[in-house]
mmCIF file of C-alpha atoms in Angstrom:
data_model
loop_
_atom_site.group_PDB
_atom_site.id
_atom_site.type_symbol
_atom_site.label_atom_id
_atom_site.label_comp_id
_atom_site.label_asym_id
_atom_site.label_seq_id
_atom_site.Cartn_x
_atom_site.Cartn_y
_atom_site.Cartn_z
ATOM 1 C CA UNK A 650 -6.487 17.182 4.030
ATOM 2 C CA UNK A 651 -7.488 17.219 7.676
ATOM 3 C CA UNK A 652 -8.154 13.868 8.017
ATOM 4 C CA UNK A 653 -5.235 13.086 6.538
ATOM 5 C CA UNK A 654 -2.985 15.670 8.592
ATOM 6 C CA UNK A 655 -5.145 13.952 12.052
ATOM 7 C CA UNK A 656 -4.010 10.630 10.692
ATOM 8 C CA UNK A 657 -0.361 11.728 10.990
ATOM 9 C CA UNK A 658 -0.735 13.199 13.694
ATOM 10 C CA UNK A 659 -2.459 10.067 15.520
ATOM 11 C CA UNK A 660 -0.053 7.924 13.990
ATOM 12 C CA UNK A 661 2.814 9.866 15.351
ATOM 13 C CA UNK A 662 1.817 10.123 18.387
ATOM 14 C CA UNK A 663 1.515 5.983 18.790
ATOM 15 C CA UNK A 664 -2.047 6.614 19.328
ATOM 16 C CA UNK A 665 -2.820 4.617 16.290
ATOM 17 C CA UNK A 666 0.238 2.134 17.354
ATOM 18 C CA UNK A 667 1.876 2.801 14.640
ATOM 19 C CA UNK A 668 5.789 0.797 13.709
ATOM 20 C CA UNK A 669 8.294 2.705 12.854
ATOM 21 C CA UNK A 670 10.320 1.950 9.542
ATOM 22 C CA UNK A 671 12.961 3.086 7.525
ATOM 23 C CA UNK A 672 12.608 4.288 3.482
ATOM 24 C CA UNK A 673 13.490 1.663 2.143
ATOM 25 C CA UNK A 674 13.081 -0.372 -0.672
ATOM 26 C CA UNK A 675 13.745 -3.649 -0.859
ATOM 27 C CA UNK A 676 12.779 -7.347 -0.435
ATOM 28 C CA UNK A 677 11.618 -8.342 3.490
ATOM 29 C CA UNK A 678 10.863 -11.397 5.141
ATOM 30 C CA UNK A 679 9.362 -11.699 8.321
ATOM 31 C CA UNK A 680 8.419 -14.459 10.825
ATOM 32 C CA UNK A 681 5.013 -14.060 12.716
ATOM 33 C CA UNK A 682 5.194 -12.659 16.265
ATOM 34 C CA UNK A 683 4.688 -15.183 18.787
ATOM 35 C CA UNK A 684 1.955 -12.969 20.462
ATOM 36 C CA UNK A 685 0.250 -12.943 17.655
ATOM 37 C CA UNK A 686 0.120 -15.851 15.796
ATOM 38 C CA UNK A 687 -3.059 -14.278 13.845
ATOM 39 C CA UNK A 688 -3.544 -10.832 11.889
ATOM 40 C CA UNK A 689 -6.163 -8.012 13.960
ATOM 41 C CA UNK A 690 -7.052 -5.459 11.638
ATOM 42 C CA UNK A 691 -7.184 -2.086 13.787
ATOM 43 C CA UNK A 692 -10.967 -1.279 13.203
ATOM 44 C CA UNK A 693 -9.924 2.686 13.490
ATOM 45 C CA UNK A 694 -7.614 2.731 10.627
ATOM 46 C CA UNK A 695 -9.767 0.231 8.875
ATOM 47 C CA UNK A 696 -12.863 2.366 9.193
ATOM 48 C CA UNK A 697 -10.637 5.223 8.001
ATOM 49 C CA UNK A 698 -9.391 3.725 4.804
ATOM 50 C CA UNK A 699 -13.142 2.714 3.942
ATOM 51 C CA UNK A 700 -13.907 6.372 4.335
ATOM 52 C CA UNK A 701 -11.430 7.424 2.329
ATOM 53 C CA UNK A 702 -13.646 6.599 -0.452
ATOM 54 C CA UNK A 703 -15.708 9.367 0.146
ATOM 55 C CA UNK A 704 -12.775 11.959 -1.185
ATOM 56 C CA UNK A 705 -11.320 9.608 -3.914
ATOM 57 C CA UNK A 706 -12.750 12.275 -6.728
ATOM 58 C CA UNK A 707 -10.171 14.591 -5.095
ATOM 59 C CA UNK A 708 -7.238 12.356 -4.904
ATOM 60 C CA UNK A 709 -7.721 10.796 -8.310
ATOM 61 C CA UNK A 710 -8.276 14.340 -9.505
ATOM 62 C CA UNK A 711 -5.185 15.716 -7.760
ATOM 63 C CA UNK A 712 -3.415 12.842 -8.753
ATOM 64 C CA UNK A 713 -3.779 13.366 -12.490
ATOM 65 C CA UNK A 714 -2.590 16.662 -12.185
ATOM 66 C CA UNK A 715 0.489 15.551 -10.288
ATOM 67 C CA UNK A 716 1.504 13.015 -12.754
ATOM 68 C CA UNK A 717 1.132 14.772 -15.790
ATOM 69 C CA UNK A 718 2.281 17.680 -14.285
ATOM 70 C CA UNK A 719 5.612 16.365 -12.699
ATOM 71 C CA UNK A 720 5.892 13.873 -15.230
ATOM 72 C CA UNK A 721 6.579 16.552 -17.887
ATOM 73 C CA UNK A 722 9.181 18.081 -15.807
ATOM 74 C CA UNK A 723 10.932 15.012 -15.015
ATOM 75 C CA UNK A 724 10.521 13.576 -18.394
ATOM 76 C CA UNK A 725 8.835 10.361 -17.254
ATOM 77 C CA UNK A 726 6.426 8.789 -19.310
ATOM 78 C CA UNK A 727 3.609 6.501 -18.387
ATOM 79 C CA UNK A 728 4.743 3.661 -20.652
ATOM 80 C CA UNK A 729 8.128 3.465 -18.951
ATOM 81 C CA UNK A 730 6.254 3.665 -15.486
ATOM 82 C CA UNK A 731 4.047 0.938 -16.411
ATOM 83 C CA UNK A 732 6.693 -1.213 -17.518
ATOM 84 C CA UNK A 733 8.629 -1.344 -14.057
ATOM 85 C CA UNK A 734 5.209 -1.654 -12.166
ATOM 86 C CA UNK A 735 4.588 -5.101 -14.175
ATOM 87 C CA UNK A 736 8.241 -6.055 -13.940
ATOM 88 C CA UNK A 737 7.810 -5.859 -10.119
ATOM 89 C CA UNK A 738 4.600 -7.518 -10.060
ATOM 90 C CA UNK A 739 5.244 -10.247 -12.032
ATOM 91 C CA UNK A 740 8.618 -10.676 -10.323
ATOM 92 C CA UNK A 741 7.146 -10.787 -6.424
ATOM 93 C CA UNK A 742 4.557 -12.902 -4.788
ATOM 94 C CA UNK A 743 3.460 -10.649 -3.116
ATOM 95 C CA UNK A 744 3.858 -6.992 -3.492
ATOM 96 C CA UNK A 745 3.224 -3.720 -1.512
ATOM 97 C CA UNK A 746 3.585 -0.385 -2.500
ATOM 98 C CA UNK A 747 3.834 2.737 0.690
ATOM 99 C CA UNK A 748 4.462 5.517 1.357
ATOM 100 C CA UNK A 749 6.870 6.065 4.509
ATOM 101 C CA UNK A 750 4.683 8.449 6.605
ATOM 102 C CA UNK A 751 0.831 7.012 5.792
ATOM 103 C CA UNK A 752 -0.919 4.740 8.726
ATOM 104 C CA UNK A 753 -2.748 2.752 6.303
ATOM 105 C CA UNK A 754 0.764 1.903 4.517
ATOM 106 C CA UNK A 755 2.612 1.200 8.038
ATOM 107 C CA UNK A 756 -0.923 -0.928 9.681
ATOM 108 C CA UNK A 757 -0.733 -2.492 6.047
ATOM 109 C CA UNK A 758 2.696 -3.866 6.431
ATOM 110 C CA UNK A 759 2.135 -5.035 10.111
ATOM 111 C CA UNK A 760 -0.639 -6.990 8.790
ATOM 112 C CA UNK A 761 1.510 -8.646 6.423
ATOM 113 C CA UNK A 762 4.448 -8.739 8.878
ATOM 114 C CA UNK A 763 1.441 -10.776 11.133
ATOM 115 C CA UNK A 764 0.918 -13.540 8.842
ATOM 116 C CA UNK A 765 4.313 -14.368 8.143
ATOM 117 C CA UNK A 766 4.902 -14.928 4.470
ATOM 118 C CA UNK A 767 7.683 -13.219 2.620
ATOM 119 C CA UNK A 768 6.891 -10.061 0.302
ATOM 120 C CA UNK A 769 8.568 -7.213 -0.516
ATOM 121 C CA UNK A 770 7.909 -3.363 -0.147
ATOM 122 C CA UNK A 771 8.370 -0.734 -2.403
ATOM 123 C CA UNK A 772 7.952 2.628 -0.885
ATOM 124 C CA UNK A 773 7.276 5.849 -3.672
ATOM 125 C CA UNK A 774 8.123 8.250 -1.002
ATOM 126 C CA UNK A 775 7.266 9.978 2.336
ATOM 127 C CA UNK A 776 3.495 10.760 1.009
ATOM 128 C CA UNK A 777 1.888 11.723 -1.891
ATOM 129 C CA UNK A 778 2.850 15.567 -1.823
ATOM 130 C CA UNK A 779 6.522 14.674 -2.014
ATOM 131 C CA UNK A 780 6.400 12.483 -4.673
ATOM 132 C CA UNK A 781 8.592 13.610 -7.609
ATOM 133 C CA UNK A 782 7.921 12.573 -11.374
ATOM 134 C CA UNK A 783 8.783 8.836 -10.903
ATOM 135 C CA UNK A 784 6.759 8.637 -7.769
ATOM 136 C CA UNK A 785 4.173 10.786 -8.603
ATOM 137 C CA UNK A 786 3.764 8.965 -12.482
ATOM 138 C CA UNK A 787 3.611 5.589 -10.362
ATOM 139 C CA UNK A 788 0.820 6.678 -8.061
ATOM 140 C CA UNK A 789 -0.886 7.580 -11.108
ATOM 141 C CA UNK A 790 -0.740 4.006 -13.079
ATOM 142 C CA UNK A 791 -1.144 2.256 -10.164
ATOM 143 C CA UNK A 792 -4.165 3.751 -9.681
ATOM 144 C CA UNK A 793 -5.682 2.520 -13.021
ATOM 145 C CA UNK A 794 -4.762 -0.958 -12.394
ATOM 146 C CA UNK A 795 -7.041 -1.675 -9.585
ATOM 147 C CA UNK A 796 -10.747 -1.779 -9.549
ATOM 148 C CA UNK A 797 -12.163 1.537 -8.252
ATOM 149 C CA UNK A 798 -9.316 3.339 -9.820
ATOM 150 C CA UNK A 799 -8.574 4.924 -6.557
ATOM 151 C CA UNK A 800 -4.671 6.667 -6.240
ATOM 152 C CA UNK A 801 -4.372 5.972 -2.535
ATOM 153 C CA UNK A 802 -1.281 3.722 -0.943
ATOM 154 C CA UNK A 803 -0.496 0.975 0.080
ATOM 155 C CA UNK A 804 -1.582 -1.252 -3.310
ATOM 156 C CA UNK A 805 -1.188 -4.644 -2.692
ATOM 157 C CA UNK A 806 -0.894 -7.602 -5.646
ATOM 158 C CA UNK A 807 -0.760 -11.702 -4.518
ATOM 159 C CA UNK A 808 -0.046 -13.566 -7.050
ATOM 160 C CA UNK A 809 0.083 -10.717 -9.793
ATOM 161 C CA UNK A 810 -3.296 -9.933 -8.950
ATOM 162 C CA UNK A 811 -4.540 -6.611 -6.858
ATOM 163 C CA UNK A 812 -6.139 -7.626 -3.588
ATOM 164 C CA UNK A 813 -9.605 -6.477 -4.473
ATOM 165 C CA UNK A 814 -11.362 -2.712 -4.967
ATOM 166 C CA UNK A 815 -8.651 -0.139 -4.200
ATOM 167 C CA UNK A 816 -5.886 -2.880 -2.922
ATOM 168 C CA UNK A 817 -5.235 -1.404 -0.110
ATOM 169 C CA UNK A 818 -5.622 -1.588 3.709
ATOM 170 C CA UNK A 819 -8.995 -1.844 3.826
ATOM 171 C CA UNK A 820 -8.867 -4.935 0.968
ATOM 172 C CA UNK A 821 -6.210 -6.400 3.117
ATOM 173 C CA UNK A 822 -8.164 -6.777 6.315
ATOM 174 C CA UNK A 823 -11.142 -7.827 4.836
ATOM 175 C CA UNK A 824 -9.237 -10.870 3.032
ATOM 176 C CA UNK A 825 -8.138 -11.475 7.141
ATOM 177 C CA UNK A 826 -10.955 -11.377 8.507
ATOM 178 C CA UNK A 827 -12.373 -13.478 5.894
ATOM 179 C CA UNK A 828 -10.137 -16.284 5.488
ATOM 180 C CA UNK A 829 -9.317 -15.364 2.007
ATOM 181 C CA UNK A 830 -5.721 -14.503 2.330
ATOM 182 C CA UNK A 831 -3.895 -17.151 3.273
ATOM 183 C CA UNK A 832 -5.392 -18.997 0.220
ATOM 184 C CA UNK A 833 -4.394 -16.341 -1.741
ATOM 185 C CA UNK A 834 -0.854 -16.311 -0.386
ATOM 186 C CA UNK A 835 -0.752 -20.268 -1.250
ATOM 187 C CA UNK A 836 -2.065 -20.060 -4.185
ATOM 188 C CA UNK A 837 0.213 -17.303 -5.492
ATOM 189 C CA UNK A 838 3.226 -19.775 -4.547
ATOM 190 C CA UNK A 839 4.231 -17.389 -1.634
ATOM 191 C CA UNK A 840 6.813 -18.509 0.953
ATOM 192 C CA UNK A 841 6.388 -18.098 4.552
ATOM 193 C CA UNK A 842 9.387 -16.558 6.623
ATOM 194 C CA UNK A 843 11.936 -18.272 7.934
#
């Protein structure tokens, strides 16, 4: 939880140059910055996410609890959840799910905002202590659809597919700096920005 409230904290404070964006949910399209005609993951926040590992028993842990917990309030079941996370997924090229206050969701989305192709975001909520039962349900099936089963935002799918281990910001930079993802992006029929 420290590393998590320093990441705010740095993020805030533009130390991590962070963008700003609004919750919202919605489809965006956006062209690539002529200054950067190329994606640079931030080594920082990439280093960061790969740590993250290290607590995922805790977050996966906490996350069950949260979901079942919540869930039962709210009266949202996992089928129902599951259903509108494949609806989206099969419906999108390429898909991102955030939260509005996490660096690795915002440095995520730049990335993507980088290389130029259309996808759309869907943001669960400010982080993953506000979540309600919807949100909170979601975090919880999304986490069993990717490899390592880890709960943590943003998950990314190309093409209907998660973008490797936890499908998230790390995944994402490491499909950059490998070449991968623009193939992937082509492959999944994705459109760049106009």
């Amino acid at each position: 939880r420290i590393l998590v409230a320093l990441l705010l904290s740095a993020a805030a404070s533009g130390f991590l140059q962070s963008s700003t964006r609004a919750a919202t949910m919605g489809s965006r399209a956006f062209a690539p910055s002529p200054l950067a005609m190329a994606a640079e993951p931030k080594p920082l926040i990439k280093g960061m996410s790969a740590g993250m590992g290290l607590i995922k028993p805790i977050f996966t842990a906490e996350a069950q609890i949260q979901g079942l917990a919540l869930g039962a309030i709210g009266g949202v079941g996992t089928d129902d959840v599951r259903a509108e996370i494949d609806e989206a997924v099969s419906s999108n090229k390429v898909l991102i799910y955030t939260y509005a206050l996490s660096p690795f969701s915002t440095e995520a989305l730049s990335l993507l905002d980088s290389v130029g192709y259309e996808y759309t975001k869907i943001e669960l909520g400010l982080e993953w202590f506000a979540l309600g039962p919807n949100g909170s349900q979601k975090r919880r099936v999304l986490g069993s659809m990717v490899e390592n089963g880890a709960t943590s935002l943003p998950k990314i799918f190309i093409g209907g597919t998660p973008l490797g281990g936890a499908a998230g910001y790390s995944a994402l930079a490491e499909s950059i700096e490998s070449g991968e993802l623009e193939g992937l992006l082509k492959k999944s029929g994705a459109k760049l920005a106009r």
